Coordinates of C-alpha atoms in Angstrom, one line a residue:
X1 CA -11.3 -38.4 -44.4
X2 CA -10.7 -35.1 -46.2
X3 CA -13.1 -33.5 -43.8
X4 CA -11.2 -34.8 -40.8
X5 CA -7.9 -33.6 -42.3
X6 CA -9.4 -30.2 -43.0
X7 CA -10.5 -29.8 -39.4
X8 CA -7.1 -31.0 -38.2
X9 CA -5.3 -28.5 -40.4
X10 CA -7.5 -25.7 -39.3
X11 CA -6.8 -26.5 -35.6
X12 CA -3.1 -26.8 -36.3
X13 CA -3.3 -23.4 -38.0
X14 CA -5.0 -21.9 -35.0
X15 CA -2.4 -23.3 -32.6
X16 CA 0.5 -22.0 -34.8
X17 CA -1.2 -18.6 -35.1
X18 CA -1.7 -18.4 -31.3
X19 CA 2.0 -19.3 -30.8
X20 CA 3.2 -16.6 -33.0
X21 CA 0.8 -14.1 -31.5
X22 CA 2.1 -14.9 -28.0
X23 CA 5.7 -14.5 -29.3
X24 CA 4.8 -11.1 -30.7
X25 CA 3.2 -10.0 -27.4
X26 CA 6.2 -11.1 -25.5
X27 CA 8.6 -9.3 -27.9
X28 CA 6.6 -6.1 -27.6
X29 CA 5.8 -6.2 -23.9
X30 CA 7.9 -8.8 -22.2
X31 CA 6.9 -10.4 -18.9
X32 CA 7.0 -6.9 -17.2
X33 CA 3.7 -5.9 -18.8
X34 CA 2.1 -4.8 -15.5
X35 CA -1.5 -4.6 -16.5
X36 CA -1.2 -8.3 -17.6
X37 CA 0.5 -9.2 -14.3
X38 CA -2.1 -7.3 -12.3
X39 CA -4.9 -9.1 -14.2
X40 CA -3.5 -12.5 -13.3
X41 CA -2.6 -11.7 -9.7
X42 CA -5.9 -10.5 -8.2
X43 CA -6.1 -9.6 -4.5
X44 CA -8.3 -11.9 -2.3
X45 CA -10.8 -9.9 -0.3
X46 CA -13.3 -10.7 2.5
X47 CA -16.9 -10.9 1.3
X48 CA -18.7 -7.6 0.9
X49 CA -16.3 -5.7 -1.3
X50 CA -16.3 -5.1 -5.0
X51 CA -13.6 -6.2 -7.4
X52 CA -10.4 -4.1 -7.1
X53 CA -9.9 -1.2 -9.4
X54 CA -6.4 0.0 -10.4
X55 CA -6.1 3.8 -10.4
X56 CA -4.9 5.7 -13.5
X57 CA -1.7 7.1 -11.9
X58 CA -0.1 3.7 -11.5
X59 CA 3.1 3.3 -13.5
X60 CA 5.8 0.7 -13.9
X61 CA 7.5 2.4 -11.0
X62 CA 6.8 2.4 -7.2
X63 CA 3.6 4.0 -5.9
X64 CA 3.3 3.2 -2.2
X65 CA 2.1 4.5 1.2
X66 CA -1.2 5.5 -0.3
X67 CA -3.7 7.5 1.8
X68 CA -7.2 8.5 0.6
X69 CA -8.6 11.8 1.9
X70 CA -11.7 11.6 4.2
X71 CA -14.0 12.6 1.3
X72 CA -12.4 10.2 -1.2
X73 CA -11.4 13.0 -3.6
X74 CA -7.6 13.0 -3.2
X75 CA -4.9 10.3 -3.0
X76 CA -1.6 11.1 -1.2
X77 CA 1.2 8.6 -1.8
X78 CA 5.0 8.2 -2.1
X79 CA 6.6 7.7 -5.5
X80 CA 10.0 6.2 -6.5
X81 CA 11.0 5.9 -10.1
X82 CA 12.0 2.2 -10.2
X83 CA 12.0 -1.0 -8.1
X84 CA 12.5 0.4 -4.6
X85 CA 13.1 -3.0 -3.0
X86 CA 15.8 -4.0 -5.5
X87 CA 17.5 -0.7 -5.6
X88 CA 17.7 -0.6 -1.8
X89 CA 19.1 -4.1 -1.7
X90 CA 21.7 -3.2 -4.3
X91 CA 22.6 0.0 -2.6
X92 CA 21.7 1.9 -5.8
X93 CA 18.9 4.3 -4.8
X94 CA 18.4 6.6 -7.8
X95 CA 16.7 9.5 -6.0
X96 CA 14.8 10.3 -2.8
X97 CA 11.2 9.2 -2.1
X98 CA 8.7 12.1 -2.5
X99 CA 5.1 12.7 -1.6
X100 CA 2.7 13.1 -4.5
X101 CA -1.1 13.7 -4.7
X102 CA -3.8 13.0 -7.2
X103 CA -7.4 14.2 -7.4
X104 CA -10.3 12.4 -8.8
X105 CA -10.5 10.7 -11.3
X106 CA -6.9 9.9 -10.3
X107 CA -5.3 10.1 -13.7
X108 CA -2.8 12.9 -13.1
X109 CA -0.5 13.6 -10.1
X110 CA 1.7 16.4 -8.8
X111 CA 4.6 16.6 -6.3
X112 CA 3.3 17.8 -3.0
X113 CA 5.0 20.8 -1.4
X114 CA 5.9 18.7 1.6
X115 CA 8.5 16.9 -0.5
X116 CA 12.1 18.0 0.0
X117 CA 15.2 17.4 -2.1
X118 CA 17.5 14.6 -0.7
X119 CA 15.2 13.4 2.1
X120 CA 12.7 10.5 2.0
X121 CA 9.1 11.5 2.8
X122 CA 6.6 8.7 3.2
X123 CA 3.5 7.4 5.2
X124 CA 1.5 10.6 4.8
X125 CA -1.9 11.0 6.4
X126 CA -4.2 14.0 6.5
X127 CA -6.6 15.3 9.2
X128 CA -8.3 18.5 8.2
X129 CA -5.5 20.9 7.2
X130 CA -2.8 18.9 9.1
X131 CA -0.4 16.6 7.4
X132 CA 1.4 13.9 9.3
X133 CA 4.2 11.9 7.7
X134 CA 7.6 10.3 8.2
X135 CA 10.9 11.7 7.0
X136 CA 14.6 11.1 7.5
X137 CA 15.3 14.8 7.3
X138 CA 16.7 14.8 10.9
X139 CA 19.0 11.8 10.3
X140 CA 19.6 10.2 6.9
X141 CA 18.1 6.7 6.8
X142 CA 16.2 7.0 10.1
X143 CA 12.6 8.1 10.0
X144 CA 10.9 10.5 12.5
X145 CA 7.3 11.7 12.6
X146 CA 6.5 15.2 11.4
X147 CA 3.4 17.3 11.5
X148 CA 3.1 20.1 8.9
X149 CA 6.9 20.1 8.5
X150 CA 7.7 20.2 12.3
X151 CA 9.3 17.3 14.1
X152 CA 6.9 15.8 16.7
X153 CA 8.4 12.3 17.5
X154 CA 12.1 11.6 17.5
X155 CA 13.6 8.6 19.3
X156 CA 17.4 8.3 18.9
X157 CA 18.6 5.5 16.6
X158 CA 15.2 4.1 15.7
X159 CA 12.7 4.8 12.9
X160 CA 9.2 5.8 13.7
X161 CA 7.0 5.4 10.6
X162 CA 3.4 5.4 9.3
X163 CA 1.7 8.0 11.5
X164 CA -2.1 8.0 11.9
X165 CA -3.8 10.6 14.1
X166 CA -7.3 9.7 15.3
X167 CA -8.9 13.0 16.3
X168 CA -12.0 11.5 18.0
X169 CA -9.8 10.1 20.9
X170 CA -6.7 12.4 20.4
X171 CA -4.5 9.4 19.7
X172 CA -1.4 9.3 17.4
X173 CA -0.5 5.8 16.1
X174 CA 2.7 4.8 14.5
X175 CA 5.0 1.8 14.2
X176 CA 8.6 1.1 15.3
X177 CA 10.5 -2.0 14.3
X178 CA 7.3 -3.9 13.4
X179 CA 5.4 -3.0 16.5
X180 CA 2.4 -0.6 16.5
X181 CA 2.3 2.1 19.3
X182 CA 0.0 5.0 20.1
X183 CA 0.7 8.2 21.9
X184 CA -2.0 9.6 24.2
X185 CA -1.6 11.9 27.2
X186 CA 2.1 12.1 26.5
X187 CA 2.4 8.3 27.1
X188 CA 3.6 6.0 24.4
X189 CA 2.0 2.5 24.6
X190 CA 2.3 -0.6 22.5
X191 CA -0.9 -2.1 21.3
X192 CA -2.0 -5.3 22.9
X193 CA -1.0 -8.8 21.7
X194 CA -4.0 -9.3 19.4
X195 CA -2.5 -6.6 17.2
X196 CA 1.2 -7.0 18.0
X197 CA 1.2 -10.8 17.8
X198 CA 4.7 -11.6 16.5
X199 CA 6.1 -11.0 13.0
X200 CA 5.9 -7.5 11.6
X201 CA 2.8 -5.3 12.4
X202 CA 2.8 -1.9 10.6
X203 CA 0.8 0.9 8.9
X204 CA -2.0 1.5 11.4
X205 CA -5.2 3.1 10.1
X206 CA -8.2 3.9 12.3
X207 CA -11.8 4.6 11.2
X208 CA -13.1 8.0 12.1
X209 CA -14.7 6.8 15.4
X210 CA -11.3 5.2 16.4
X211 CA -13.1 1.9 17.0
X212 CA -11.7 -0.2 14.2
X213 CA -8.0 -0.6 13.3
X214 CA -6.8 -1.7 9.9
X215 CA -3.2 -2.6 9.8
X216 CA -0.6 -4.7 7.9
X217 CA 0.9 -7.8 9.2
X218 CA 3.1 -10.7 7.9
X219 CA 2.1 -13.1 10.6
X220 CA 1.7 -16.7 9.6
X221 CA 3.2 -16.9 6.1
X222 CA 5.6 -14.0 6.1
X223 CA 3.6 -12.1 3.4
X224 CA 2.0 -8.7 4.2
X225 CA -1.7 -8.8 4.4
X226 CA -4.3 -6.3 5.6
X227 CA -6.1 -7.2 8.9
X228 CA -8.8 -5.5 10.9
X229 CA -9.3 -5.4 14.7
X230 CA -12.1 -3.9 16.7
X231 CA -11.5 -2.0 19.9
X232 CA -12.9 -3.7 23.0
X233 CA -11.8 -1.0 25.4
X234 CA -9.1 1.6 25.7
X235 CA -6.1 -0.5 24.6
X236 CA -7.8 -3.9 24.3
X237 CA -8.3 -5.1 20.8
X238 CA -10.2 -8.1 19.4
X239 CA -8.7 -10.9 17.3
X240 CA -7.9 -9.5 13.9
X241 CA -9.9 -10.5 10.8
X242 CA -8.3 -10.9 7.3
X243 CA -9.5 -8.2 4.9
X244 CA -7.1 -8.3 1.9
X245 CA -4.3 -10.6 0.8
X246 CA -2.4 -11.4 -2.4
X247 CA 0.4 -13.6 -3.6
X248 CA 3.2 -11.1 -3.0
X249 CA 1.6 -8.8 -0.4
X250 CA -0.7 -5.8 0.1
X251 CA 0.0 -2.7 2.2
X252 CA -1.2 0.8 3.2
X253 CA -4.9 0.5 4.0
X254 CA -7.0 3.6 4.2
X255 CA -10.7 4.3 4.1
X256 CA -13.0 7.2 3.4
X257 CA -14.9 8.6 6.4
X258 CA -18.0 6.7 5.4
X259 CA -16.1 3.4 5.5
X260 CA -17.4 2.6 2.0
X261 CA -14.2 2.8 -0.1
X262 CA -11.0 1.1 0.9
X263 CA -7.7 2.0 -0.8
X264 CA -4.5 -0.1 -0.6
X265 CA -1.3 -0.9 -2.3
X266 CA -0.6 -4.3 -4.0
X267 CA 2.9 -5.6 -4.5
X268 CA 3.3 -7.3 -7.9
X269 CA 6.0 -9.6 -9.3
X270 CA 6.6 -10.2 -13.0
X271 CA 8.0 -13.4 -14.6
X272 CA 11.3 -11.6 -14.7
X273 CA 11.2 -11.2 -10.9
X274 CA 10.8 -7.5 -11.1
X275 CA 8.7 -5.9 -8.3
X276 CA 6.1 -3.1 -8.7
X277 CA 3.7 -1.4 -6.3
X278 CA 0.4 -0.1 -7.5
X279 CA -2.6 1.6 -5.8
X280 CA -6.0 -0.1 -5.9
X281 CA -9.4 0.5 -4.4
X282 CA -12.6 -1.5 -3.6
X283 CA -16.1 -0.3 -2.8
X284 CA -18.2 -1.8 0.0
X285 CA -21.2 -3.6 -1.5
X286 CA -24.6 -2.9 -0.1

C-alpha cells in the first residue's frame, strides 16, 4: 500500500511540476513564441523534399516576398516591422515596406539600395544584374512593375505585382487582381484556365527553362498554397499539382537554377491570433 501511495505521490508531483513549468514558459514567452508556433504548424510538402528549415533572419515581424538567387547564395525579401495584415486592416501602417537581402548562411540582413523612403517595394526577382520588382512609387497604394528603378509596366488604376522574367523565352510574368499574365512580343496574355482557375492566383515563378510554373493559389479552401504546372505548349499549361500547403497559408515560391532548393514563405498564427510571416527552405531529396 505504501509503495502504491509513493508511486501516486511521485506522479502527482510530476504533474504539478509540469503545470508550473508550463505556466513559467507562458509567462516568459506567451503564445507568440514563434519558434514554438513554427514547430507545431509544419508545412505539408509533396514527397521528395526534405523537412523545412527556417532561416536565421526570421523575426517576430513580417518577412515576405522571398526570392532566392539562382546560385542559392542570396535571399531577397520584403520586410515590415510588425503584423502587416493587421496593421493594413486597422489603417495603422507604421512604415513602408522595404527590400532587404541576406547572404549565406542567412543570419544577417541589410536594406537593399532599391528601397526608397515612403514607397512600398516588394516582389523582387533577379536575373543576372537586373532587378525586377513592384513599387507604388508612381501612385501611392497602387503597384507598378519596375526594372532597375525604371517603370516598365503601368496600367492606370490597377496594381501589377510579383514580376518574374524568364530569359529563356523572353517572357515577363506578373499578376493583376488574382490573375497571372505574361508579356511577350509586346502582347499581354492571361495564362490558361488550368492556372487561372478561379480564386486568387498570384506570385508566378518559372524554372530556368520556362517549362514549369510554380505559383500561389487559394482555390478550393481559400488558403494560399503553392502549386506547380508544366507547360504543354506556348500558353497551354497542365493541371497544377500541390507542392506545399500549411494551416494558414504559404507564399512566394522560388527555386535555385538546379531546381534542388525551394524557398517559400509560411504564414503563422499564434494562440493570440497574431500573424507572422517567415522564410523557409526545403531541399530536393535524391
